[in-house]
């Protein structure tokens, strides 16, 4: 496939040129590429071409939350976990896990998101659940790195089963071993629901498999106070002692951290993921982004399962920090682009066989054609929105073309409606 007359977003800004796709990767990028024999040729007439976007932390299991409203008002993070999410995850069976992935794939692709780093939970449909998720993602073809959250809140037996699920999936799919569309991390819920003994078991297996951890870190104050109470150590120090924080670790949220915490976190080389809309919705605060950037910590962005639009998520990051500082546009366009595109690409690329989320030769051919023509070589995300997504390519193949999915949706729409009704019925019985 040859895509001509593009405005290509890259690390150095927007440049004019053409992109050739060879099998599932980007072959050549240049101004005068020759069309190969029988090669599909697309002229995008100067429109913007972005790399397929990455969501660096999400929860696909939350897809049917629209059919599962919280019954009680929650006063804090623990409340919303107990009143909603820890009830929803217990209602999931294998079928709902599968259709959660299908529903999620459709909505992310519609918004130009082609890669997910997912953190899963379905305690009553645990064994094989990551493979079920992968099966659902494969239906529409979205790239994903999967993990299962280990927690002690459902008892030792479930914790052991969750450890085995992470181990099984990582052995089979880690690093794109079996299928380059999938990879694996080792999921942990959060320190405040995990014993030292469970963390030690997780470390032993993850270390043996050479796989990183994916966990929630300091999302709520409870994570910080619990570490001091149970382990007599600050949270970051406790997790460092357990071997959980290292260069392969993805730590989501990182809200309730002080200057000393950030200095320690920097030493671990862990990567952190901000989730601004979820943090605002749960009232937990904001990641200390200025401090993270000063320390040189890699900051990516996810959505914690709230929504499917990474451009709007990045706009929310700008709005929250500008409101807090009481200054307009406190984060530069360069910082926003770095977090959404460059850092998310860096994070995802470390998990797969080839580069993900960037337009470069040899990277996976995951591309988004936007229905807009740039006026200069700078990308301002605050002026973009995903209603402008015209076409989406994943792994070298069309998923959306001229604003229409290339595959039928009728069957999945009926099944999603049926499953949503089942979830609703379970909610009424819970």
mmCIF file of N, CA and C in Angstrom, residues 338-395:
data_model
loop_
_atom_site.group_PDB
_atom_site.id
_atom_site.type_symbol
_atom_site.label_atom_id
_atom_site.label_comp_id
_atom_site.label_asym_id
_atom_site.label_seq_id
_atom_site.Cartn_x
_atom_site.Cartn_y
_atom_site.Cartn_z
ATOM 1 N N UNK A 338 4.642 15.142 23.502
ATOM 2 C CA UNK A 338 5.624 14.197 24.043
ATOM 3 C C UNK A 338 4.939 13.116 24.872
ATOM 4 N N UNK A 339 3.992 13.512 25.719
ATOM 5 C CA UNK A 339 3.329 12.546 26.594
ATOM 6 C C UNK A 339 2.462 11.587 25.784
ATOM 7 N N UNK A 340 1.588 12.121 24.929
ATOM 8 C CA UNK A 340 0.651 11.263 24.196
ATOM 9 C C UNK A 340 1.340 10.434 23.121
ATOM 10 N N UNK A 341 2.197 11.049 22.348
ATOM 11 C CA UNK A 341 2.774 10.338 21.206
ATOM 12 C C UNK A 341 4.154 9.730 21.508
ATOM 13 N N UNK A 342 5.100 10.544 21.927
ATOM 14 C CA UNK A 342 6.468 10.042 22.061
ATOM 15 C C UNK A 342 6.616 9.090 23.244
ATOM 16 N N UNK A 343 6.100 9.488 24.409
ATOM 17 C CA UNK A 343 6.269 8.628 25.587
ATOM 18 C C UNK A 343 5.397 7.385 25.526
ATOM 19 N N UNK A 344 4.146 7.538 25.087
ATOM 20 C CA UNK A 344 3.307 6.345 24.944
ATOM 21 C C UNK A 344 3.895 5.373 23.928
ATOM 22 N N UNK A 345 4.498 5.921 22.875
ATOM 23 C CA UNK A 345 5.169 5.067 21.891
ATOM 24 C C UNK A 345 6.366 4.353 22.515
ATOM 25 N N UNK A 346 7.147 5.080 23.274
ATOM 26 C CA UNK A 346 8.316 4.494 23.949
ATOM 27 C C UNK A 346 7.890 3.355 24.872
ATOM 28 N N UNK A 347 6.820 3.586 25.628
ATOM 29 C CA UNK A 347 6.321 2.577 26.567
ATOM 30 C C UNK A 347 5.836 1.342 25.816
ATOM 31 N N UNK A 348 4.988 1.556 24.807
ATOM 32 C CA UNK A 348 4.424 0.424 24.063
ATOM 33 C C UNK A 348 5.498 -0.321 23.276
ATOM 34 N N UNK A 349 6.437 0.408 22.704
ATOM 35 C CA UNK A 349 7.480 -0.230 21.891
ATOM 36 C C UNK A 349 8.357 -1.158 22.719
ATOM 37 N N UNK A 350 8.477 -0.876 24.018
ATOM 38 C CA UNK A 350 9.282 -1.740 24.889
ATOM 39 C C UNK A 350 8.593 -3.074 25.151
ATOM 40 N N UNK A 351 7.316 -3.184 24.777
ATOM 41 C CA UNK A 351 6.526 -4.381 25.076
ATOM 42 C C UNK A 351 6.325 -5.290 23.871
ATOM 43 N N UNK A 352 6.584 -4.769 22.667
ATOM 44 C CA UNK A 352 6.337 -5.526 21.442
ATOM 45 C C UNK A 352 7.639 -5.725 20.665
ATOM 46 N N UNK A 353 7.581 -6.517 19.607
ATOM 47 C CA UNK A 353 8.787 -6.853 18.844
ATOM 48 C C UNK A 353 9.310 -5.681 18.026
ATOM 49 N N UNK A 354 8.391 -4.829 17.552
ATOM 50 C CA UNK A 354 8.780 -3.694 16.720
ATOM 51 C C UNK A 354 8.241 -2.410 17.347
ATOM 52 N N UNK A 355 8.617 -1.280 16.768
ATOM 53 C CA UNK A 355 8.161 0.005 17.297
ATOM 54 C C UNK A 355 6.655 0.154 17.110
ATOM 55 N N UNK A 356 6.027 0.730 18.116
ATOM 56 C CA UNK A 356 4.574 0.925 18.146
ATOM 57 C C UNK A 356 4.288 2.410 18.355
ATOM 58 N N UNK A 357 3.284 2.927 17.648
ATOM 59 C CA UNK A 357 2.840 4.290 17.918
ATOM 60 C C UNK A 357 3.734 5.380 17.374
ATOM 61 N N UNK A 358 4.508 5.079 16.345
ATOM 62 C CA UNK A 358 5.282 6.120 15.681
ATOM 63 C C UNK A 358 5.368 5.820 14.192
ATOM 64 N N UNK A 359 5.545 6.867 13.416
ATOM 65 C CA UNK A 359 5.660 6.705 11.970
ATOM 66 C C UNK A 359 7.138 6.736 11.617
ATOM 67 N N UNK A 360 7.709 5.552 11.503
ATOM 68 C CA UNK A 360 9.121 5.415 11.151
ATOM 69 C C UNK A 360 9.297 4.103 10.404
ATOM 70 N N UNK A 361 10.335 4.013 9.618
ATOM 71 C CA UNK A 361 10.574 2.802 8.833
ATOM 72 C C UNK A 361 10.819 1.613 9.758
ATOM 73 N N UNK A 362 10.099 0.526 9.517
ATOM 74 C CA UNK A 362 10.223 -0.669 10.335
ATOM 75 C C UNK A 362 9.246 -0.757 11.484
ATOM 76 N N UNK A 363 8.541 0.343 11.767
ATOM 77 C CA UNK A 363 7.529 0.320 12.829
ATOM 78 C C UNK A 363 6.268 -0.379 12.326
ATOM 79 N N UNK A 364 5.465 -0.888 13.251
ATOM 80 C CA UNK A 364 4.182 -1.465 12.855
ATOM 81 C C UNK A 364 3.362 -0.409 12.115
ATOM 82 N N UNK A 365 2.692 -0.829 11.052
ATOM 83 C CA UNK A 365 1.897 0.092 10.236
ATOM 84 C C UNK A 365 0.537 0.310 10.882
ATOM 85 N N UNK A 366 0.533 1.105 11.959
ATOM 86 C CA UNK A 366 -0.678 1.522 12.662
ATOM 87 C C UNK A 366 -0.807 3.024 12.440
ATOM 88 N N UNK A 367 -1.755 3.437 11.608
ATOM 89 C CA UNK A 367 -1.847 4.828 11.164
ATOM 90 C C UNK A 367 -3.271 5.350 11.265
ATOM 91 N N UNK A 368 -3.375 6.668 11.467
ATOM 92 C CA UNK A 368 -4.674 7.339 11.515
ATOM 93 C C UNK A 368 -4.646 8.511 10.538
ATOM 94 N N UNK A 369 -5.564 8.513 9.599
ATOM 95 C CA UNK A 369 -5.688 9.621 8.648
ATOM 96 C C UNK A 369 -6.782 10.550 9.155
ATOM 97 N N UNK A 370 -6.402 11.804 9.422
ATOM 98 C CA UNK A 370 -7.338 12.796 9.958
ATOM 99 C C UNK A 370 -7.851 13.689 8.834
ATOM 100 N N UNK A 371 -9.094 14.061 8.919
ATOM 101 C CA UNK A 371 -9.716 14.903 7.897
ATOM 102 C C UNK A 371 -9.425 16.374 8.175
ATOM 103 N N UNK A 372 -8.132 16.713 8.154
ATOM 104 C CA UNK A 372 -7.702 18.089 8.384
ATOM 105 C C UNK A 372 -6.351 18.285 7.706
ATOM 106 N N UNK A 373 -6.133 19.475 7.166
ATOM 107 C CA UNK A 373 -4.865 19.804 6.520
ATOM 108 C C UNK A 373 -4.129 20.834 7.380
ATOM 109 N N UNK A 374 -2.956 20.479 7.920
ATOM 110 C CA UNK A 374 -2.218 21.398 8.790
ATOM 111 C C UNK A 374 -1.763 22.650 8.044
ATOM 112 N N UNK A 375 -1.722 23.788 8.775
ATOM 113 C CA UNK A 375 -1.259 25.045 8.189
ATOM 114 C C UNK A 375 0.257 25.204 8.315
ATOM 115 N N UNK A 376 0.859 24.508 9.296
ATOM 116 C CA UNK A 376 2.309 24.602 9.477
ATOM 117 C C UNK A 376 2.832 23.248 9.944
ATOM 118 N N UNK A 377 4.054 23.219 10.444
ATOM 119 C CA UNK A 377 4.664 21.934 10.801
ATOM 120 C C UNK A 377 4.519 21.586 12.279
ATOM 121 N N UNK A 378 3.642 22.301 12.987
ATOM 122 C CA UNK A 378 3.436 22.030 14.407
ATOM 123 C C UNK A 378 2.058 21.423 14.645
ATOM 124 N N UNK A 379 2.007 20.474 15.576
ATOM 125 C CA UNK A 379 0.742 19.833 15.929
ATOM 126 C C UNK A 379 0.261 20.389 17.258
ATOM 127 N N UNK A 380 -0.921 20.994 17.251
ATOM 128 C CA UNK A 380 -1.539 21.505 18.476
ATOM 129 C C UNK A 380 -2.745 20.635 18.793
ATOM 130 N N UNK A 381 -2.592 19.753 19.775
ATOM 131 C CA UNK A 381 -3.666 18.817 20.114
ATOM 132 C C UNK A 381 -4.931 19.518 20.574
ATOM 133 N N UNK A 382 -4.796 20.708 21.133
ATOM 134 C CA UNK A 382 -5.981 21.420 21.626
ATOM 135 C C UNK A 382 -6.907 21.825 20.484
ATOM 136 N N UNK A 383 -6.390 21.821 19.256
ATOM 137 C CA UNK A 383 -7.211 22.165 18.089
ATOM 138 C C UNK A 383 -7.687 20.945 17.312
ATOM 139 N N UNK A 384 -7.408 19.750 17.835
ATOM 140 C CA UNK A 384 -7.839 18.514 17.177
ATOM 141 C C UNK A 384 -8.974 17.871 17.957
ATOM 142 N N UNK A 385 -9.791 17.100 17.269
ATOM 143 C CA UNK A 385 -10.726 16.214 17.970
ATOM 144 C C UNK A 385 -10.972 14.993 17.094
ATOM 145 N N UNK A 386 -11.447 13.934 17.715
ATOM 146 C CA UNK A 386 -11.513 12.659 17.006
ATOM 147 C C UNK A 386 -12.705 12.543 16.069
ATOM 148 N N UNK A 387 -13.553 13.554 16.002
ATOM 149 C CA UNK A 387 -14.559 13.549 14.937
ATOM 150 C C UNK A 387 -13.877 13.685 13.577
ATOM 151 N N UNK A 388 -12.607 14.089 13.592
ATOM 152 C CA UNK A 388 -11.838 14.258 12.357
ATOM 153 C C UNK A 388 -11.170 12.966 11.896
ATOM 154 N N UNK A 389 -11.293 11.888 12.679
ATOM 155 C CA UNK A 389 -10.715 10.605 12.252
ATOM 156 C C UNK A 389 -11.442 10.124 11.002
ATOM 157 N N UNK A 390 -10.706 9.987 9.911
ATOM 158 C CA UNK A 390 -11.295 9.550 8.641
ATOM 159 C C UNK A 390 -11.049 8.068 8.388
ATOM 160 N N UNK A 391 -9.816 7.624 8.602
ATOM 161 C CA UNK A 391 -9.453 6.238 8.302
ATOM 162 C C UNK A 391 -8.433 5.745 9.321
ATOM 163 N N UNK A 392 -8.485 4.439 9.594
ATOM 164 C CA UNK A 392 -7.574 3.829 10.570
ATOM 165 C C UNK A 392 -6.998 2.545 9.973
ATOM 166 N N UNK A 393 -5.684 2.418 10.061
ATOM 167 C CA UNK A 393 -4.969 1.225 9.607
ATOM 168 C C UNK A 393 -4.278 0.599 10.814
ATOM 169 N N UNK A 394 -4.445 -0.699 10.997
ATOM 170 C CA UNK A 394 -3.745 -1.420 12.064
ATOM 171 C C UNK A 394 -3.033 -2.621 11.456
ATOM 172 N N UNK A 395 -1.749 -2.748 11.782
ATOM 173 C CA UNK A 395 -0.950 -3.877 11.300
ATOM 174 C C UNK A 395 -0.995 -3.986 9.774
#
